[in-house]
Amino acid sequence: MDSKVEPMAERQEIEFSVEDVALEKLGYQRELKRNFGFFGMVGFSFSIVTCWSALSGVLIVGVESGGPPVMIWSWIGVCIVSLSVAYSMAEMCSAYPTAGGQYSWVAILAPPQWSRGLSYVCGWFMLIGICAMGALNNFVFANFILGMANLSHPEYTIERWHTVLVAYALAFFTFGINLFGPSLLNKISKANLIWNIGSFLVIVIVILACNDHKQSAGFVFGDFQNFSGFNPAYAAIIGTIQSAFGMCCYDAPAHMTEEMLRPRKQAPQAIVLSVWLGAITGLIFLIACCFCIGDIETTASSTTGVPLIQIFYNSTGSVPAACVLVSLIVIVDVVCGNMLLAEGSRSIYAFARDDGLPFSAFFSKVNSKLQIPVNAMALTLFVQIVLNSIYFGTITGFNTVVTIATEGFYVSYAMPLFARVVSRMLGQKHDLEGPWSLGRYGLPLNVIGLLFLLYAIITFNFPSLYPVTSENMNYTSAAVGVIMFISLVTWITTGRKHYTGPGKNAPVGSCCAQVLGKEGEKIEEQPGFSI
């Protein structure tokens, strides 16, 4: 038995060494523990992407703005173009596997005269997107918990402050899990992948089997519904926000590459596979829900505050059965919260490591015993709580956080694609020769993905209800302005002097694909690098 264990341990040490040298060539020393294998990372990524459950949490957006046909057809369209973004990001991740993800790719791929500034702005949007998505997941969890309480006790009235406090509870719980059980994340991710897919199958089968008054195919695929107050064309555009939100966060493996055994191969695979899984499960889930939606106006105005809970009750005719189905999603949300906090803390750690934040030295510290960035975790928690607190002041606080989260991600997704397209146009070619290479298809996919992201970024700023008031206004543009202002001020005060971007010891344009063979099996000294 010992003879079998020793070669396995030796091989693992060799793989660690190969990936660590690649990381060093980009200017970093490994500080985080490599806990994640491929299956665990797919589970981690799908725990965050998990499109079908994400769609369930923002179903109200699609129900009010276009109804079933907009929800379904926009989902198909968004998934197709999102795959072009995912494949593009997977290629970049394979060549540059650092926890910085998007902002690191911008720094390396953008024209040298713009690279630091664009990378800096990208980093700020990336961080706010990840933190806002964590806050949004807390909201979704709270909505489901309180929705079940209202369904079980109709006399109970849900107040906004109830929602905020329950969201706080999940935020602190996930912080505790990440702090005291970081080595459990890989095991939790594996278990949740099975739970996630199993819950999806149970919910779809149960509501379709129990519902004896389904809507017609014409209603599901063609009957436009509009409760937004705007004209149909505008409502349809707003309705796509639900799909854009549902297909998001697939950059998660990129931020965990420094905790993976073979990131150059496995992180890109996890990015793309999570999108494919999310697209298929999301489409099936949406179609099932739309057939079982019942009276759409009643569903949209459900006192539970969550249309999906009303759909479950409408399908099963049983409060306990509906609550059991909702509980399956609640567990998915709890795991998702853990993974989003982990992803957020690693992203903040990476950006601080490159001196991208005020007090970077503090937030880039890694606890030597736990091998996790505890200070960055605390900052992630704090930002989530601040964003959750928006709901105290406005009834559209939930929708505002939805759009802030999605806007932050999509801007950070667009910038590396923009950097690569512009570099190509200027004749500055960067060969992304990692194990995951798109070859001649890379540029067309970059362009398709970039056009979609630009469209989405613009529409996220539109108000979703008419007449527009101070309470239902979409404050995403204001939030984006605040992010831009903060990034500008910090750039002028500290970033311009101290922000390094990836590769403090490696020149711009250097690539670990030049250091490692495509399969990551060789380590060779190449000119142009300094360690």
XYZ file of C-alpha atoms in Angstrom:
531
model
C 0.000 0.000 0.000
C 2.848 2.384 0.854
C 4.415 1.753 -2.549
C 1.214 2.976 -4.224
C 0.800 6.028 -2.007
C 4.373 7.255 -2.411
C 4.331 7.564 -6.252
C 0.965 9.340 -6.034
C 2.346 11.775 -3.465
C 5.456 12.313 -5.580
C 3.357 13.004 -8.686
C 1.240 15.483 -6.733
C 4.351 17.269 -5.503
C 5.635 17.470 -9.088
C 2.324 18.943 -10.257
C 2.390 21.429 -7.393
C 5.933 22.388 -8.377
C 5.021 22.862 -12.042
C 2.061 25.109 -11.257
C 3.997 27.000 -8.582
C 6.808 27.774 -11.015
C 4.242 28.988 -13.560
C 2.805 31.256 -10.874
C 6.273 32.540 -9.995
C 6.888 33.403 -13.641
C 3.880 35.707 -13.396
C 5.458 37.317 -10.353
C 3.719 35.555 -7.443
C 4.617 33.130 -4.690
C 2.020 30.552 -3.755
C 0.486 31.328 -0.354
C -2.821 29.469 -0.590
C -3.278 25.745 -0.110
C -4.132 23.675 -3.191
C -7.260 21.835 -2.026
C -9.376 21.645 -5.163
C -9.460 18.899 -7.768
C -11.457 18.988 -11.005
C -14.715 17.521 -9.667
C -14.610 19.817 -6.655
C -14.002 22.877 -8.841
C -16.882 21.996 -11.174
C -19.043 21.711 -8.059
C -17.674 25.028 -6.770
C -18.358 26.809 -10.047
C -21.799 25.277 -10.572
C -22.665 26.130 -6.956
C -22.263 29.776 -7.937
C -23.526 29.670 -11.526
C -26.352 27.177 -10.684
C -28.550 28.934 -13.233
C -31.821 27.175 -12.503
C -31.863 28.201 -8.840
C -30.521 31.671 -9.655
C -33.392 32.140 -12.097
C -35.839 31.063 -9.424
C -34.656 33.859 -7.165
C -35.256 36.622 -9.747
C -38.301 35.121 -11.450
C -40.293 38.226 -10.551
C -38.270 40.303 -13.057
C -39.204 38.082 -15.988
C -42.804 37.558 -14.848
C -43.456 41.312 -14.795
C -41.550 42.157 -17.990
C -42.665 39.958 -20.870
C -43.712 36.811 -19.077
C -42.895 33.232 -20.198
C -41.936 33.830 -23.856
C -39.413 36.534 -22.971
C -38.055 34.416 -20.117
C -37.531 31.360 -22.315
C -36.385 32.865 -25.609
C -34.113 35.402 -23.969
C -32.569 32.597 -21.948
C -31.700 30.638 -25.089
C -30.175 33.728 -26.706
C -28.237 34.774 -23.614
C -26.835 31.264 -23.156
C -25.603 31.088 -26.754
C -23.700 34.364 -26.581
C -22.537 33.655 -23.017
C -20.790 30.540 -24.281
C -18.655 32.746 -26.520
C -17.673 34.756 -23.429
C -17.022 31.607 -21.390
C -14.807 30.016 -24.054
C -12.867 33.282 -24.414
C -12.339 33.541 -20.664
C -11.377 29.872 -20.430
C -8.618 30.451 -22.969
C -7.275 33.414 -21.007
C -7.494 31.510 -17.733
C -5.531 28.610 -19.209
C -2.712 30.932 -20.232
C -2.750 33.147 -17.126
C -3.958 31.135 -14.111
C -3.897 33.710 -11.309
C -6.487 34.536 -8.651
C -6.834 38.006 -10.151
C -8.762 36.668 -13.108
C -10.185 39.383 -15.353
C -8.115 42.344 -14.214
C -4.923 40.307 -14.580
C -5.831 39.377 -18.153
C -6.529 43.029 -18.979
C -3.115 44.073 -17.640
C -1.371 41.493 -19.799
C -3.445 41.719 -22.974
C -4.213 45.451 -23.267
C -1.922 47.821 -25.194
C 0.938 48.754 -22.810
C 0.002 52.444 -22.641
C -3.467 51.577 -21.278
C -2.889 48.312 -19.478
C -2.425 49.513 -15.886
C -5.326 51.953 -15.922
C -7.782 49.562 -17.606
C -6.697 46.736 -15.346
C -7.250 48.897 -12.275
C -10.803 49.874 -13.287
C -11.560 46.276 -14.233
C -10.432 45.121 -10.808
C -12.836 47.479 -9.051
C -15.807 46.383 -11.171
C -14.877 42.745 -10.663
C -14.766 43.126 -6.893
C -18.056 45.000 -6.620
C -19.707 42.439 -8.896
C -18.581 39.498 -6.786
C -19.461 41.191 -3.488
C -22.849 42.328 -4.822
C -23.603 38.824 -6.063
C -22.888 37.523 -2.578
C -25.269 40.127 -1.144
C -27.871 39.182 -3.729
C -27.606 35.518 -2.831
C -28.200 36.520 0.791
C -31.336 38.363 -0.350
C -32.590 35.352 -2.319
C -32.032 33.094 0.689
C -33.935 35.520 2.923
C -36.797 35.833 0.432
C -37.216 32.060 0.317
C -37.121 31.693 4.109
C -39.630 34.482 4.721
C -41.743 33.384 1.761
C -42.140 29.953 3.337
C -43.125 31.634 6.599
C -45.819 33.641 4.822
C -47.095 30.586 2.943
C -47.342 28.612 6.174
C -48.809 31.519 8.168
C -50.734 33.861 5.818
C -51.323 36.324 8.642
C -47.573 37.011 8.762
C -46.568 40.142 6.826
C -43.042 40.289 5.437
C -41.272 43.555 6.203
C -38.161 44.793 4.421
C -36.154 44.862 7.620
C -36.985 41.187 8.188
C -35.419 40.405 4.830
C -32.274 42.382 5.617
C -31.747 40.708 8.999
C -32.146 37.191 7.567
C -29.694 38.141 4.803
C -27.241 39.278 7.482
C -27.624 35.895 9.211
C -26.552 33.989 6.090
C -23.633 36.363 5.523
C -22.234 35.735 9.006
C -22.873 31.991 8.748
C -20.910 31.700 5.503
C -18.102 33.743 7.032
C -17.908 31.250 9.899
C -17.755 28.264 7.538
C -15.034 29.889 5.426
C -13.054 30.886 8.501
C -13.197 27.671 10.519
C -13.574 25.073 7.774
C -11.693 26.210 4.650
C -10.519 22.678 3.897
C -14.170 21.589 3.748
C -14.974 23.745 0.710
C -13.753 21.120 -1.778
C -15.834 18.386 -0.117
C -18.863 20.669 0.163
C -18.520 21.557 -3.518
C -18.497 17.898 -4.561
C -21.511 17.073 -2.403
C -23.394 20.133 -3.599
C -22.910 19.230 -7.263
C -24.856 16.040 -6.616
C -27.398 17.811 -4.394
C -27.823 20.614 -6.921
C -28.580 18.368 -9.889
C -30.671 16.040 -7.737
C -32.766 18.945 -6.406
C -33.262 20.228 -9.932
C -34.571 16.849 -11.091
C -36.853 16.429 -8.069
C -38.401 19.889 -8.437
C -38.993 19.657 -12.187
C -40.483 16.159 -11.972
C -42.709 16.959 -8.988
C -44.267 20.164 -10.330
C -44.875 18.675 -13.786
C -46.329 15.466 -12.357
C -48.550 17.130 -9.738
C -49.854 20.054 -11.752
C -53.100 19.065 -13.526
C -53.933 22.536 -14.850
C -50.874 23.429 -16.907
C -50.736 26.381 -19.233
C -50.875 25.825 -22.993
C -47.789 25.748 -25.197
C -49.060 28.912 -26.890
C -49.111 30.718 -23.553
C -45.640 29.509 -22.592
C -43.877 30.236 -25.850
C -45.873 33.097 -27.351
C -48.254 34.920 -24.985
C -46.517 38.184 -24.063
C -47.285 39.539 -20.574
C -46.440 43.021 -19.374
C -46.927 44.401 -15.857
C -44.046 46.872 -15.979
C -46.057 49.875 -17.173
C -43.706 50.393 -20.136
C -44.404 49.606 -23.791
C -43.929 45.962 -24.894
C -40.570 46.468 -26.649
C -39.037 48.153 -23.633
C -40.530 45.539 -21.270
C -38.989 42.749 -23.349
C -35.556 44.374 -23.044
C -35.982 44.661 -19.270
C -37.087 41.023 -19.142
C -33.727 39.883 -20.480
C -32.085 41.110 -17.257
C -33.381 37.965 -15.554
C -31.601 35.758 -18.088
C -28.431 37.843 -17.965
C -28.371 37.538 -14.180
C -29.058 33.805 -14.300
C -26.098 33.229 -16.613
C -23.374 34.925 -14.630
C -20.459 34.260 -12.264
C -18.802 31.617 -14.444
C -15.437 33.290 -13.851
C -15.348 31.690 -10.377
C -12.736 28.981 -11.181
C -10.328 31.670 -12.399
C -10.181 33.170 -8.904
C -9.486 29.786 -7.335
C -6.650 28.721 -9.650
C -4.033 29.142 -6.931
C -5.902 26.553 -4.865
C -6.227 23.967 -7.651
C -3.943 21.080 -8.457
C -3.892 21.537 -12.244
C -5.455 24.948 -12.890
C -4.281 25.450 -16.476
C -6.368 22.476 -17.587
C -9.058 22.137 -14.967
C -10.084 25.764 -14.397
C -10.983 26.381 -18.085
C -12.860 23.088 -18.202
C -14.806 24.051 -15.073
C -15.690 27.473 -16.544
C -17.119 26.043 -19.749
C -18.768 22.981 -18.204
C -20.578 25.090 -15.603
C -22.048 27.250 -18.400
C -23.224 24.214 -20.362
C -24.753 22.649 -17.256
C -26.352 25.950 -16.312
C -27.767 26.535 -19.796
C -29.418 23.105 -20.007
C -30.779 22.974 -16.451
C -31.906 26.609 -16.639
C -33.865 26.073 -19.861
C -35.622 22.948 -18.586
C -36.413 24.643 -15.289
C -37.847 27.761 -16.950
C -40.064 25.748 -19.297
C -41.373 23.604 -16.417
C -42.107 26.680 -14.283
C -43.862 28.479 -17.124
C -46.160 25.522 -17.808
C -47.022 25.397 -14.098
C -47.182 29.146 -13.469
C -50.976 29.329 -13.084
C -52.556 32.772 -13.225
C -49.598 34.973 -13.984
C -50.989 38.076 -12.281
C -51.685 36.136 -9.065
C -48.221 34.603 -9.220
C -46.553 37.975 -9.761
C -48.390 39.539 -6.800
C -47.973 36.596 -4.405
C -47.834 37.666 -0.750
C -44.827 35.364 -0.342
C -42.827 37.832 -2.424
C -41.402 34.893 -4.399
C -43.332 33.794 -7.533
C -41.638 30.392 -7.480
C -43.135 29.556 -4.078
C -46.560 30.354 -5.504
C -45.809 28.097 -8.488
C -44.839 25.243 -6.157
C -48.013 25.703 -4.136
C -50.130 26.046 -7.273
C -48.664 22.794 -8.613
C -48.756 20.625 -5.498
C -51.775 22.139 -3.714
C -49.931 21.489 -0.457
C -48.150 23.948 1.813
C -45.792 21.301 3.300
C -44.919 19.948 -0.165
C -44.210 23.454 -1.470
C -42.003 24.188 1.542
C -40.038 20.965 0.999
C -39.319 21.946 -2.596
C -38.281 25.444 -1.528
C -36.006 23.960 1.151
C -34.050 22.137 -1.553
C -33.207 25.495 -3.129
C -32.469 27.086 0.251
C -29.671 24.570 0.818
C -28.273 25.360 -2.633
C -28.318 29.069 -1.695
C -26.441 28.392 1.547
C -23.664 26.588 -0.320
C -23.644 29.282 -3.000
C -23.167 31.892 -0.272
C -20.115 30.034 1.015
C -18.564 29.841 -2.430
C -19.265 33.485 -3.260
C -17.598 34.587 -0.029
C -14.589 32.411 -0.866
C -14.426 33.761 -4.424
C -14.805 37.345 -3.228
C -12.105 37.041 -0.602
C -9.616 35.513 -3.069
C -10.339 38.275 -5.572
C -9.825 41.008 -2.966
C -6.666 39.248 -1.781
C -5.302 39.123 -5.329
C -6.113 42.777 -6.067
C -4.578 43.889 -2.767
C -1.516 41.759 -3.505
C -1.024 43.945 -6.577
C -1.506 47.099 -4.466
C -4.900 47.795 -6.030
C -6.690 48.719 -2.795
C -6.177 51.202 0.022
C -4.450 49.381 2.897
C -3.366 46.680 0.442
C -0.726 45.315 2.794
C -3.454 44.544 5.340
C -5.931 42.947 2.938
C -3.291 40.874 1.142
C -2.193 39.096 4.321
C -2.711 35.335 4.429
C -3.179 33.532 7.735
C -0.171 31.228 7.919
C -2.012 28.540 9.856
C -5.252 28.427 7.879
C -3.642 29.466 4.562
C -6.579 31.717 3.724
C -6.847 35.531 3.378
C -8.846 36.239 6.545
C -8.682 40.042 6.275
C -9.958 39.922 2.696
C -12.774 37.646 3.863
C -13.778 40.184 6.495
C -13.869 42.955 3.879
C -16.012 40.791 1.589
C -18.443 40.224 4.448
C -18.575 43.940 5.228
C -19.356 44.932 1.626
C -22.097 42.296 1.399
C -23.714 43.673 4.552
C -23.556 47.256 3.254
C -25.232 46.228 -0.014
C -27.899 44.261 1.838
C -28.625 47.379 3.861
C -29.801 49.212 0.718
C -33.131 47.405 1.138
C -33.783 49.355 4.342
C -34.223 52.505 2.278
C -35.869 51.530 -1.021
C -38.400 48.950 -2.227
C -36.261 48.373 -5.305
C -33.180 47.603 -3.211
C -33.366 43.976 -4.336
C -33.534 44.861 -8.046
C -30.783 47.428 -7.572
C -28.429 44.832 -6.113
C -29.394 42.439 -8.958
C -28.314 44.967 -11.556
C -25.232 46.153 -9.637
C -24.022 42.560 -9.342
C -24.679 41.733 -12.975
C -23.276 45.053 -14.198
C -20.091 44.587 -12.180
C -19.521 41.117 -13.579
C -20.357 42.019 -17.151
C -18.100 45.101 -17.204
C -15.254 43.012 -15.803
C -15.982 40.315 -18.425
C -16.060 42.851 -21.256
C -12.756 44.541 -20.457
C -10.368 41.607 -21.138
C -12.269 40.825 -24.359
C -12.053 44.511 -25.324
C -8.334 44.535 -24.484
C -7.647 41.543 -26.691
C -9.744 42.778 -29.622
C -8.133 46.236 -29.535
C -4.649 44.721 -29.270
C -5.368 42.588 -32.328
C -6.582 45.651 -34.227
C -3.370 47.483 -33.316
C -1.291 44.538 -34.489
C -0.196 43.477 -31.006
C -0.741 39.747 -30.973
C -0.735 37.745 -27.758
C -0.553 33.994 -28.217
C -2.677 32.289 -25.580
C -1.056 28.904 -25.860
C -2.327 27.202 -22.744
C -3.841 23.703 -22.809
C -7.186 25.393 -23.618
C -6.594 27.287 -26.862
C -9.262 28.459 -29.320
C -6.860 29.038 -32.182
C -8.391 30.940 -35.109
C -11.813 30.894 -33.463
C -10.615 33.027 -30.573
C -11.064 36.458 -32.174
C -14.605 35.851 -33.565
C -15.748 34.540 -30.189
C -14.143 37.542 -28.457
C -16.070 39.938 -30.735
C -19.426 38.159 -30.328
C -19.019 38.033 -26.572
C -17.954 41.674 -26.365
C -20.961 42.929 -28.364
C -23.358 41.009 -26.127
C -21.711 42.288 -22.957
C -21.848 45.904 -24.160
C -25.573 45.538 -24.934
C -26.225 44.055 -21.500
C -24.173 46.684 -19.680
C -26.297 49.455 -21.219
C -29.695 47.842 -20.562
C -28.909 47.092 -16.908
C -29.203 50.812 -16.218
C -32.813 51.111 -17.408
C -35.653 51.495 -14.865
C -37.920 48.438 -14.620
C -41.241 49.961 -13.494
C -43.389 52.831 -14.745
C -44.132 55.466 -13.609
C -40.585 55.951 -12.384
C -40.353 57.300 -8.837
C -37.585 57.862 -6.336
C -38.466 54.541 -4.690
C -38.595 52.301 -7.775
C -35.813 54.014 -9.723
C -32.938 51.842 -10.947
C -29.904 53.264 -9.169
C -27.393 51.095 -11.021
C -26.020 54.040 -13.004
C -25.461 55.901 -9.735
C -23.733 52.848 -8.265
C -21.524 52.559 -11.349
C -20.705 56.238 -10.991
C -19.710 55.668 -7.367
C -17.476 52.742 -8.384
C -15.848 54.833 -11.105
C -15.380 57.726 -8.681
C -13.799 55.502 -6.023
C -11.499 53.857 -8.553
C -10.511 57.276 -9.930
C -9.796 58.741 -6.495
C -7.829 55.704 -5.335
C -5.955 55.663 -8.648
C -4.920 59.290 -8.194
C -4.039 58.913 -4.508
C -2.413 55.482 -4.367
C -2.954 53.316 -7.429
C -1.040 55.455 -9.925
C 2.080 55.164 -7.782
C 1.748 51.703 -6.298
C -0.536 49.510 -8.429
C 1.577 46.931 -10.202
C -0.846 44.621 -11.941
C 0.104 40.960 -12.308
C 3.700 39.963 -12.607
C 5.717 42.298 -10.407
C 8.784 40.446 -11.621
C 7.541 39.505 -15.081
C 7.240 41.956 -17.968
C 3.896 42.685 -19.601
C 3.123 40.172 -22.294
C 4.885 37.335 -20.514
C 2.918 34.164 -20.426
C 3.313 30.992 -18.431
C 2.504 29.150 -21.644
C 6.010 30.197 -22.674
C 7.359 28.656 -19.504
C 5.386 25.436 -19.580
C 4.658 23.101 -22.427
C 1.019 22.885 -23.505
C 0.485 19.908 -21.260
C 2.296 21.568 -18.368
C 4.877 18.808 -18.261
C 8.081 20.771 -18.840
C 9.688 23.651 -17.042
C 12.159 25.575 -19.126
C 13.886 28.907 -18.705
C 12.820 31.347 -21.416
C 14.214 34.756 -22.248
C 12.171 37.745 -21.157
C 11.392 36.482 -17.662
C 12.981 37.352 -14.365
C 12.278 35.709 -11.055
